[in-house]
mmCIF file of C-alpha atoms and ligand atoms in Angstrom:
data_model
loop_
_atom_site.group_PDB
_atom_site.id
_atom_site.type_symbol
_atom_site.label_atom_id
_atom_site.label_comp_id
_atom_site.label_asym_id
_atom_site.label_seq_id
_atom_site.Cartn_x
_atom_site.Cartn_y
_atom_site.Cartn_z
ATOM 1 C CA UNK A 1 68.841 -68.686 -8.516
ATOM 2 C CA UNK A 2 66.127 -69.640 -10.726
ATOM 3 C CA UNK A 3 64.109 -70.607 -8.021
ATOM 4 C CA UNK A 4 64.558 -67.036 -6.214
ATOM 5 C CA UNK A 5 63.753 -65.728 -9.302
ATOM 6 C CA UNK A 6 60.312 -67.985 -9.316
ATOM 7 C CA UNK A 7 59.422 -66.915 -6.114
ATOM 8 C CA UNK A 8 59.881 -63.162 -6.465
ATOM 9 C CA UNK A 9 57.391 -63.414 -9.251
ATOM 10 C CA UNK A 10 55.132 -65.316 -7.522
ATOM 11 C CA UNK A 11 55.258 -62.713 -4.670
ATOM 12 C CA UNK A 12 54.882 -59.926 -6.870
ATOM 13 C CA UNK A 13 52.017 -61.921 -8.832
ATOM 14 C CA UNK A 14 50.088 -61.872 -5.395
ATOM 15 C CA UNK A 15 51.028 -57.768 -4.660
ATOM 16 C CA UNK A 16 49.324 -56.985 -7.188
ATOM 17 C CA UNK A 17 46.166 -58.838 -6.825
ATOM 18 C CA UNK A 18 46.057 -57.337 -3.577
ATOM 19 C CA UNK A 19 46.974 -54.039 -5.047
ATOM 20 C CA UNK A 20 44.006 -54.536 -7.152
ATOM 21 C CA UNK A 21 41.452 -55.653 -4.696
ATOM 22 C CA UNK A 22 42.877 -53.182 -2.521
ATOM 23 C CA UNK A 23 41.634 -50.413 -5.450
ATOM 24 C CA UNK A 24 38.220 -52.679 -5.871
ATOM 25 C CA UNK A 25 37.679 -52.272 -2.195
ATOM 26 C CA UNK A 26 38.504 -48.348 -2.076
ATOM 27 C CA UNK A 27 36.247 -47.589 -4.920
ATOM 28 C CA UNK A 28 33.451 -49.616 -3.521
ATOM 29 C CA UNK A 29 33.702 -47.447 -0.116
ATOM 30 C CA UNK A 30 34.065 -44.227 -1.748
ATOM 31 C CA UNK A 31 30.418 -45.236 -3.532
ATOM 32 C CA UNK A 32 28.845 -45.215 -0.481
ATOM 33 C CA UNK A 33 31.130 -42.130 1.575
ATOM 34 C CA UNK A 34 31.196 -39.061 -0.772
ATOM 35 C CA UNK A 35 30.391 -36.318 -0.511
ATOM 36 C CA UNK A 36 27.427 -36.634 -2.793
ATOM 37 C CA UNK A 37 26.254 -40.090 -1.633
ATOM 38 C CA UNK A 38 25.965 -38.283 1.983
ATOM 39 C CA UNK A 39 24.185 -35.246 0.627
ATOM 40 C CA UNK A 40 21.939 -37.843 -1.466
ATOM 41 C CA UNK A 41 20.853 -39.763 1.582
ATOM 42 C CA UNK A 42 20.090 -36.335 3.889
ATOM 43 C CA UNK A 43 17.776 -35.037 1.072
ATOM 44 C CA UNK A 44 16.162 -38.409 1.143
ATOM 45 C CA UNK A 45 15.961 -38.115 4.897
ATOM 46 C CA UNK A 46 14.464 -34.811 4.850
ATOM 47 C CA UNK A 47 11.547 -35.902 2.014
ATOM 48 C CA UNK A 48 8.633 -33.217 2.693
ATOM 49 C CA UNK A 49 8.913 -33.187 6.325
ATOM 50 C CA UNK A 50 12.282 -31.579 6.941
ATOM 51 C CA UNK A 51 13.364 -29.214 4.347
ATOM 52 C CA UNK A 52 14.455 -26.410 6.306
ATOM 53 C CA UNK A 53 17.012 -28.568 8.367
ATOM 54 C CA UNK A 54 18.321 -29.849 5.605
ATOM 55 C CA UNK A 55 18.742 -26.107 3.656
ATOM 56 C CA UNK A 56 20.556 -25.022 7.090
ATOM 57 C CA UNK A 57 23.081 -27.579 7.874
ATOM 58 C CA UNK A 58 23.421 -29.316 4.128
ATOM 59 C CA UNK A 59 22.957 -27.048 1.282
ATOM 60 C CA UNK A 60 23.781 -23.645 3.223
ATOM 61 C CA UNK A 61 25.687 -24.587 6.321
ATOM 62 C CA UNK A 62 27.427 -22.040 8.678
ATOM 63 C CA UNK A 63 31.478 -22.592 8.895
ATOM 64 C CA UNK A 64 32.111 -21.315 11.852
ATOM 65 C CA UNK A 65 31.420 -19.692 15.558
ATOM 66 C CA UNK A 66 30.266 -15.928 16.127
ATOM 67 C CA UNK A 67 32.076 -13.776 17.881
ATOM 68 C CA UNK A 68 31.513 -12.909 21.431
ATOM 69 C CA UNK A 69 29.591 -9.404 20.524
ATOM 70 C CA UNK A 70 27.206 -7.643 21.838
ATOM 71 C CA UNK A 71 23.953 -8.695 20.054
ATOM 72 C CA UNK A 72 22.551 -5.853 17.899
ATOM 73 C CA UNK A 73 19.456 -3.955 18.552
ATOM 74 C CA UNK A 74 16.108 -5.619 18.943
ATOM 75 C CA UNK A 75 14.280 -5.996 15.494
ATOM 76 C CA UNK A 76 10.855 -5.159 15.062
ATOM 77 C CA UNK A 77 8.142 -6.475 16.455
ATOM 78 C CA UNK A 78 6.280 -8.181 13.381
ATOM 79 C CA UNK A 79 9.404 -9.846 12.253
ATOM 80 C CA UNK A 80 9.165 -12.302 15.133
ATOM 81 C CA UNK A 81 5.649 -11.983 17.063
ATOM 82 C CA UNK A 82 2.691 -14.623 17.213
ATOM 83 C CA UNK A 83 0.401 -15.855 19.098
ATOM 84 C CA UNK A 84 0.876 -18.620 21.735
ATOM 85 C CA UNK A 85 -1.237 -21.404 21.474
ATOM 86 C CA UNK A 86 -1.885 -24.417 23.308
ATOM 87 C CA UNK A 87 -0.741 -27.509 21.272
ATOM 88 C CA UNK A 88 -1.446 -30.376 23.472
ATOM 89 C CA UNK A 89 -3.484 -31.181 26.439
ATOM 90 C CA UNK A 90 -0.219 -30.813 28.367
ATOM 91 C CA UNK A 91 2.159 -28.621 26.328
ATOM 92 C CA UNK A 92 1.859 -24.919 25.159
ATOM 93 C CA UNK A 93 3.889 -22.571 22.794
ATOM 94 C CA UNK A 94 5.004 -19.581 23.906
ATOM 95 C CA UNK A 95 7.360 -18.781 21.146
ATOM 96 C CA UNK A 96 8.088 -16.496 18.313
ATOM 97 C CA UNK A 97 7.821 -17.046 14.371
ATOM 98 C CA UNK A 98 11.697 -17.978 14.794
ATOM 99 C CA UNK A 99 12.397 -19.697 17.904
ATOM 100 C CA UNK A 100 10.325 -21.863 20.111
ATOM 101 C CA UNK A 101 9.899 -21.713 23.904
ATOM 102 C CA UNK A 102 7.269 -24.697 25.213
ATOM 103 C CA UNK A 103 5.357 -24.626 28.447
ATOM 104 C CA UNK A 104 4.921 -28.386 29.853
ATOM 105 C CA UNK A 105 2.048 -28.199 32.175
ATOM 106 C CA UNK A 106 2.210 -30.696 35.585
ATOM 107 C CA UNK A 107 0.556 -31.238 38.853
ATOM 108 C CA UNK A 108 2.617 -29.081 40.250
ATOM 109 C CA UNK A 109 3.413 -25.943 37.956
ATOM 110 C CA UNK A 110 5.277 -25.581 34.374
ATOM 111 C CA UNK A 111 8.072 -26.772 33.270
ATOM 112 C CA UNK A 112 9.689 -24.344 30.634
ATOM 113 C CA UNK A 113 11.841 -25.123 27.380
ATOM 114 C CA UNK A 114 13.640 -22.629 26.418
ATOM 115 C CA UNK A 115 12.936 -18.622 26.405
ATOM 116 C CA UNK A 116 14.367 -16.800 23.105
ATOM 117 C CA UNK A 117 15.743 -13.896 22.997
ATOM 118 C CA UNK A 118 15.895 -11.351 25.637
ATOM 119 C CA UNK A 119 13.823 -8.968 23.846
ATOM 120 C CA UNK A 120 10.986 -11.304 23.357
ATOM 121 C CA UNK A 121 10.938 -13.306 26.146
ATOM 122 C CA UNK A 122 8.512 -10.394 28.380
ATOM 123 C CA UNK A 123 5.827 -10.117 25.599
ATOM 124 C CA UNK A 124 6.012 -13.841 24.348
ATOM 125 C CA UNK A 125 6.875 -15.798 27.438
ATOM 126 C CA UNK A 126 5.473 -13.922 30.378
ATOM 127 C CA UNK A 127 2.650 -12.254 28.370
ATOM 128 C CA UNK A 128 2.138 -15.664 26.678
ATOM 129 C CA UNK A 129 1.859 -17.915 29.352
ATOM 130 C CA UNK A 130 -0.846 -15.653 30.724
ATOM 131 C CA UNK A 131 -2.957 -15.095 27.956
ATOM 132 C CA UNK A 132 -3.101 -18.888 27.745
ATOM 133 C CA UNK A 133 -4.953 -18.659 31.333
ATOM 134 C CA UNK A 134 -1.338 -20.001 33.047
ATOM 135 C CA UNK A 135 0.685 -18.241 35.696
ATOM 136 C CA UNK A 136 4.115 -17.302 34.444
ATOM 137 C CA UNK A 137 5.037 -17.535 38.502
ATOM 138 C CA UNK A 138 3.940 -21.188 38.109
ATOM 139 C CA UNK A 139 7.433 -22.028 36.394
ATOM 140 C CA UNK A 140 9.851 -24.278 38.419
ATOM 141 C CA UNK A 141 12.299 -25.208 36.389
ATOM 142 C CA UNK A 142 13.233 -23.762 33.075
ATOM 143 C CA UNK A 143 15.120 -26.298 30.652
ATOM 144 C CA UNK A 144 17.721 -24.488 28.083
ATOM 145 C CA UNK A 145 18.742 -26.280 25.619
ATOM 146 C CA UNK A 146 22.040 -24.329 24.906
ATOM 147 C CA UNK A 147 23.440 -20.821 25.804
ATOM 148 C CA UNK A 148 23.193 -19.174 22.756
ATOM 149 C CA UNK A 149 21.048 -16.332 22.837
ATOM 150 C CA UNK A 150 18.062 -17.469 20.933
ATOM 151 C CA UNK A 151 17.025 -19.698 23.093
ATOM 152 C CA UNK A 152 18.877 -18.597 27.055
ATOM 153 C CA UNK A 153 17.557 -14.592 26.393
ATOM 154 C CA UNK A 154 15.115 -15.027 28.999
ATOM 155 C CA UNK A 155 16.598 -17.399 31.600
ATOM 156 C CA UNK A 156 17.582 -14.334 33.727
ATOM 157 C CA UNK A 157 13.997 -12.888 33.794
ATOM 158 C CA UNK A 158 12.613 -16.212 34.469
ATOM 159 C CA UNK A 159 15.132 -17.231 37.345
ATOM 160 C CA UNK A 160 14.742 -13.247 38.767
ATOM 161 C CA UNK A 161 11.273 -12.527 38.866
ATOM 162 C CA UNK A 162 9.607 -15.767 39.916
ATOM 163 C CA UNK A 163 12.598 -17.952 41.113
ATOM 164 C CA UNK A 164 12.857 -20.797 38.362
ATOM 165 C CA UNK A 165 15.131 -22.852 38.610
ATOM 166 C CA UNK A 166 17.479 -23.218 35.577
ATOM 167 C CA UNK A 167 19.009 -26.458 33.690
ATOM 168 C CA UNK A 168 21.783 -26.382 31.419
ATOM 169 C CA UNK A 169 24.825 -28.172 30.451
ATOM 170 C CA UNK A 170 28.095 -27.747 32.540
ATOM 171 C CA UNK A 171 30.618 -26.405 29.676
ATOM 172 C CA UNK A 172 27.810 -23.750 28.287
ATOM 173 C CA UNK A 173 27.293 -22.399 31.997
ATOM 174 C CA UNK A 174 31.098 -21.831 31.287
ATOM 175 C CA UNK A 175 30.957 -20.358 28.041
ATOM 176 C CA UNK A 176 28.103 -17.483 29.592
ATOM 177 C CA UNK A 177 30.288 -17.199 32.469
ATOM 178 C CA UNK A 178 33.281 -16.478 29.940
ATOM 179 C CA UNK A 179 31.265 -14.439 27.514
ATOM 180 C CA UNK A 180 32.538 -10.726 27.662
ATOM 181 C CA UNK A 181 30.158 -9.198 25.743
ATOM 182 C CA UNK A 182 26.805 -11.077 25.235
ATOM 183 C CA UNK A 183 24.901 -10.058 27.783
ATOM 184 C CA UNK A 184 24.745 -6.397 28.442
ATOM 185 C CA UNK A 185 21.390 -6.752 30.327
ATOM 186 C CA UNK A 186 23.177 -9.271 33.048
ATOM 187 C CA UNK A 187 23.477 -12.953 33.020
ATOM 188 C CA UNK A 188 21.512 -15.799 34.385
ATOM 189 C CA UNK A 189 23.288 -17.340 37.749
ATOM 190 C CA UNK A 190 24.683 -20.212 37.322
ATOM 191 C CA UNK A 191 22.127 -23.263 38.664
ATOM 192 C CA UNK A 192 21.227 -26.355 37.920
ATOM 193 C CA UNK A 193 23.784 -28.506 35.484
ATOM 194 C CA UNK A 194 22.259 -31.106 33.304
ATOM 195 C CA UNK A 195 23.446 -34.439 33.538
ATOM 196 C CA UNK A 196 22.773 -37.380 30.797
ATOM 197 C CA UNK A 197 19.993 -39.314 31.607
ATOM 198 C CA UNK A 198 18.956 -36.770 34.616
ATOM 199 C CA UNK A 199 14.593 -36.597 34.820
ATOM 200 C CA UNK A 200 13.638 -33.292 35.910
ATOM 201 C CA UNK A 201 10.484 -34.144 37.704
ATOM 202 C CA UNK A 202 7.657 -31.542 38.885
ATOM 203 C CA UNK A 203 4.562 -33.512 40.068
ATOM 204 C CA UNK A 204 3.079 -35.990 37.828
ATOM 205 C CA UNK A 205 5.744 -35.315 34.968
ATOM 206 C CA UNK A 206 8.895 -35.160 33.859
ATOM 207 C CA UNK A 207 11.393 -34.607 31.017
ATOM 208 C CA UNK A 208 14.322 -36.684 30.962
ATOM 209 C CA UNK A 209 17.820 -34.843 29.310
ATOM 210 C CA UNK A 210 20.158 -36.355 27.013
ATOM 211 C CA UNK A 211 23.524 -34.365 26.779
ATOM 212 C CA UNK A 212 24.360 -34.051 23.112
ATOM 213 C CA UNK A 213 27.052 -32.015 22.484
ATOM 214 C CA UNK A 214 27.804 -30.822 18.779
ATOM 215 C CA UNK A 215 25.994 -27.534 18.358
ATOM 216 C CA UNK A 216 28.205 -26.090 21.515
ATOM 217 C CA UNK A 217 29.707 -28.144 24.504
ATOM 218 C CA UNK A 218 26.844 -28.484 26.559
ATOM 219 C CA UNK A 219 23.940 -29.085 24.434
ATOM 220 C CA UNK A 220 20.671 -30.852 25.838
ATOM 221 C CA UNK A 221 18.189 -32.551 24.321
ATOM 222 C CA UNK A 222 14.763 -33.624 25.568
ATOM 223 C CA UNK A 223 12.472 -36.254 25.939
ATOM 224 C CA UNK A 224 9.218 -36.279 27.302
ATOM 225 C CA UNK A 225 5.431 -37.068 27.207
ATOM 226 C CA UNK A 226 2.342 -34.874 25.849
ATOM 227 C CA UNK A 227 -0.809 -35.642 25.241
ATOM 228 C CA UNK A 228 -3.151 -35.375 22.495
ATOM 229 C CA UNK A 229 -6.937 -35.165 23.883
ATOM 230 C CA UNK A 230 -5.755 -37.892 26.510
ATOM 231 C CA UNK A 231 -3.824 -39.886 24.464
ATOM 232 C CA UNK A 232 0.033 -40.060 25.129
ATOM 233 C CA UNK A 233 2.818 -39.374 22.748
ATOM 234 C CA UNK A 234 6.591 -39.125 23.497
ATOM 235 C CA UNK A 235 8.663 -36.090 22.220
ATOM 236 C CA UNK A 236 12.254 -36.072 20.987
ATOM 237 C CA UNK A 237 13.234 -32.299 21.337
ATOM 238 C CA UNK A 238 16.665 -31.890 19.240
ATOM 239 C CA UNK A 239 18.665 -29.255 21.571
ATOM 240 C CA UNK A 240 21.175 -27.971 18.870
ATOM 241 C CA UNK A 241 21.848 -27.991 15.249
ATOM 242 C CA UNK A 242 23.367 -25.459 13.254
ATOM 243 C CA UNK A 243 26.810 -26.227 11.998
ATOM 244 C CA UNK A 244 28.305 -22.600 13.880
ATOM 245 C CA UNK A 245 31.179 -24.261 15.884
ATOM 246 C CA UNK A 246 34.938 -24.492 15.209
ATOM 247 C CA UNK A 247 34.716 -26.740 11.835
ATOM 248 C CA UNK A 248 37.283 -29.489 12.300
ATOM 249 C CA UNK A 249 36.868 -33.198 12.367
ATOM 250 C CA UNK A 250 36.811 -34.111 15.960
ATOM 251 C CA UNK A 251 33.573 -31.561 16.484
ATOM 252 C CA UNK A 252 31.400 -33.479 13.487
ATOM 253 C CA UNK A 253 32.701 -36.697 14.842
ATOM 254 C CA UNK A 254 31.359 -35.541 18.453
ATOM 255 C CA UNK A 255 28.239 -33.958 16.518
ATOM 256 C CA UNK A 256 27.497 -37.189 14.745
ATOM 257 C CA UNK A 257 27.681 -39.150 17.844
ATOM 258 C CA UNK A 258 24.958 -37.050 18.942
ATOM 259 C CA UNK A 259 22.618 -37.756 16.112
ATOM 260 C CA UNK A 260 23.371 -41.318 16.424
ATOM 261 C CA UNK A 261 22.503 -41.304 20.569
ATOM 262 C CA UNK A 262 19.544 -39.398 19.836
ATOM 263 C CA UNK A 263 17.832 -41.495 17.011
ATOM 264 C CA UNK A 264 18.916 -44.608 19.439
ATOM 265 C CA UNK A 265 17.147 -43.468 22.197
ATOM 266 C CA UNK A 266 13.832 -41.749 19.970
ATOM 267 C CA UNK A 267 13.305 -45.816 18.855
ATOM 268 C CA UNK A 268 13.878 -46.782 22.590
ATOM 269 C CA UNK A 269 11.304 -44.575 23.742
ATOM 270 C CA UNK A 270 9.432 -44.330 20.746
ATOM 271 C CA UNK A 271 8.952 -41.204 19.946
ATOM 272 C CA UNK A 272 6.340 -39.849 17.329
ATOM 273 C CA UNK A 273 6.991 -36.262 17.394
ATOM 274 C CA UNK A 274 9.813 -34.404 16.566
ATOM 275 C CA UNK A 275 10.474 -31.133 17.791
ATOM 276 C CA UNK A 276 13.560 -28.634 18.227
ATOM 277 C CA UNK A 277 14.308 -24.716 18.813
ATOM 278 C CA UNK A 278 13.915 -23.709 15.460
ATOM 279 C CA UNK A 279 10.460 -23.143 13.392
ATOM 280 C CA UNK A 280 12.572 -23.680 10.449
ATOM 281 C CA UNK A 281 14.157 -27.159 11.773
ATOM 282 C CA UNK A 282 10.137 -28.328 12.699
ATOM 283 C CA UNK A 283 7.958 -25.943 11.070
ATOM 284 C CA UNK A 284 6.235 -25.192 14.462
ATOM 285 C CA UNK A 285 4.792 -21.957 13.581
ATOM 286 C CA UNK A 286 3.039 -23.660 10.582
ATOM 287 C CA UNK A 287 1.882 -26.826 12.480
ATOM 288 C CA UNK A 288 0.381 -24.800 14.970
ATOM 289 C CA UNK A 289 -1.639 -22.785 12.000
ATOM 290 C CA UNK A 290 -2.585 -26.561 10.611
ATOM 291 C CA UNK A 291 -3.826 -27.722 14.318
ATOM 292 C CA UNK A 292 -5.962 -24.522 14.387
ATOM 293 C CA UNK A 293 -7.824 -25.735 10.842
ATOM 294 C CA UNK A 294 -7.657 -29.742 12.611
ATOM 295 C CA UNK A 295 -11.565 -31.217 12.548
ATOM 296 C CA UNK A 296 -12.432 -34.131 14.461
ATOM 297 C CA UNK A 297 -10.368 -37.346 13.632
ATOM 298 C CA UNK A 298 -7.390 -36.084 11.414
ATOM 299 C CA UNK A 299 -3.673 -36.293 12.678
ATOM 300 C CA UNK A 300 -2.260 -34.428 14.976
ATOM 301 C CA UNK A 301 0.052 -32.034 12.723
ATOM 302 C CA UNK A 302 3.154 -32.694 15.486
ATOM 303 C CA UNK A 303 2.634 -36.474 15.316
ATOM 304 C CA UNK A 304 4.870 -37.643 12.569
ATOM 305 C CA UNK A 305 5.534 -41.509 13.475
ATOM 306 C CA UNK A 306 8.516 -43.291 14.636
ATOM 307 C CA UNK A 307 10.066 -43.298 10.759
ATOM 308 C CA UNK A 308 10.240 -39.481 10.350
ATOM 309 C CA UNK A 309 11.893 -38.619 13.869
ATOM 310 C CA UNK A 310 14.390 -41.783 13.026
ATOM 311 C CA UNK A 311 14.301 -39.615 9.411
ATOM 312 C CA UNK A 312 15.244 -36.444 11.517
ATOM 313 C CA UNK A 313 18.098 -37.116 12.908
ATOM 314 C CA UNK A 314 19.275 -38.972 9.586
ATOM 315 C CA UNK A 315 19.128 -35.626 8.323
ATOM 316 C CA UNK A 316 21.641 -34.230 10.564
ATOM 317 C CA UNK A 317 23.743 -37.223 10.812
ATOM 318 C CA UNK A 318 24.250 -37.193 6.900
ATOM 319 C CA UNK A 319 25.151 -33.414 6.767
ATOM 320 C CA UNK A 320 27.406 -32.899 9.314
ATOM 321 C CA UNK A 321 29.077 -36.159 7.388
ATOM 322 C CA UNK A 322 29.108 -33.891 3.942
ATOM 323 C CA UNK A 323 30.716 -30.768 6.149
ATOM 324 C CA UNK A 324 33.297 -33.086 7.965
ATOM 325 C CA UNK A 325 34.092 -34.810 4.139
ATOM 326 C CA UNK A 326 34.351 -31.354 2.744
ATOM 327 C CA UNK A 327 37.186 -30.775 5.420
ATOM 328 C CA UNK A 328 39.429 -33.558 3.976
HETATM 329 ZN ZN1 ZN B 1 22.460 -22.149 18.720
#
């Protein structure tokens, strides 16, 4: 009996020095996966360089989808227009103040990424392209990145009047095939659908997709290679970002998995400049004012180095970690 009594004590001696390095080891994990530890480390990520993608998906994130509605009427004309501009020896922008659309030039014709709105795409694409001295009828293939209208508005005109061919991902051809309401001026047919690791290739170049879903289903992002007066530089183009999907774990955990893919394969291939759909995600709009005021032997305001685009997707790995936290 007394020796029963010995050994219960001795095992309830060791439960609780378990128990209690059981409570040292929770604390020590909660240190580093809080709420605020993740929103400490995206601010550091973001630094100078990415303070609009961090304001968007960390201090002021969306919760949730929009509904399939027909968009509202077109805003006015100053709130989005700008000039295109050509940004590298290979690459121009034909986008607005808000959203980019990029014209990679090859051998063989254009490649296109992305196309805005609807509204836009005429006067800033088409009209664009040609003030640049390029032939809008010179685009083959037109990448989206995902269907939501920002960035697909113009995949019909494109794929209509001169015949492009169109990439996307599988499960956001579905969601425009779906959509009730969206698009009152007609849809894009259904083409091309992206597959991970696919190179789109026209002539002497190429950009090679990465399927990153997070942002919607079928999110792409990009990689390919510009070049600044000759020299070459790889770009990582993040396809999707915004946190307006169905908020629930298993959609951050897919979303995360993206970032973590994407910085992965930046370092593989590494990539200097960062780019995405957004102005406010890569300051474009401002970069391309800073390249106009560029004299003879100063950075390139799109090359940022391999830390920073690592840096980027940090960002967006470390917020949708404080969203998916703030759902527990
Ligand atoms: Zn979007």
């Amino acid at each position: 009996m007394k020796h029963q009594i010995g050994a219960a004590l001795a095992i309830l001696a060791a439960l609780a020095i378990l128990a209690g390095l059981g409570v040292a080891g929770v604390s020590a994990q909660q240190s580093t996966n809080t709420i605020d530890s993740h929103l400490s480390a995206a601010k550091a990520a973001a630094g100078f360089d990415f303070s609009g993608t961090l304001a968007r998906i960390c201090i002021a994130p969306q919760t949730a989808p929009g509904a399939d509605v027909r968009p509202p009427p077109p805003p006015d004309r100053a709130t989005w227009f700008t000039e295109p501009a050509k940004v590298f020896d290979n690459l121009y922008f034909v986008g607005t103040k808000i959203h980019s659309s990029w014209a990679l030039t090859t051998s063989e014709g254009i490649i296109l990424i992305d196309t805005l709105y609807d509204y836009a795409s005429e006067e800033a694409i088409v009209g664009g392209l040609k003030k640049l001295g390029l032939d809008p009828a010179a685009v083959k293939y037109v990448v989206i990145t995902h269907a939501h209208g920002d960035h697909v508005g113009g995949a019909k005109l494109m794929q209509d009047r001169f015949g492009a061919r169109i990439v996307m991902g599988a499960p956001d051809w579905d969601s425009i095939e779906k959509s009730v309401n969206q698009y009152p001026n007609g849809k894009p047919k259904r083409d091309i659908a992206a597959a991970d690791g696919q190179k789109v290739t026209l002539g002497d170049a190429s950009v090679t997709l990465a399927l990153t879903p997070g942002h919607t289903p079928g999110t792409v992002s990009i990689f390919f290679q510009v070049k600044d007066d000759g020299r070459p530089l790889t770009v990582a183009y993040s396809g999707g970002t915004a946190f307006n999907f169905v908020n629930d774990v298993p959609h951050f955990d897919t979303y995360i998995a993206s970032q973590r893919k994407m910085a992965e394969l930046a370092a593989s291939q590494n990539a200097t400049v960062l780019m995405s759909n957004h102005s406010e995600f890569d300051n474009a709009v401002t970069k391309i004012k800073m390249l106009a005021a560029r004299k003879a032997g100063e950075p390139h305001p799109f090359e940022l180095g391999r830390e920073a685009v690592q840096r980027y997707f940090k960002v967006m790995d470390e917020c949708a970690q404080v969203a998916r936290l703030r759902l527990l």
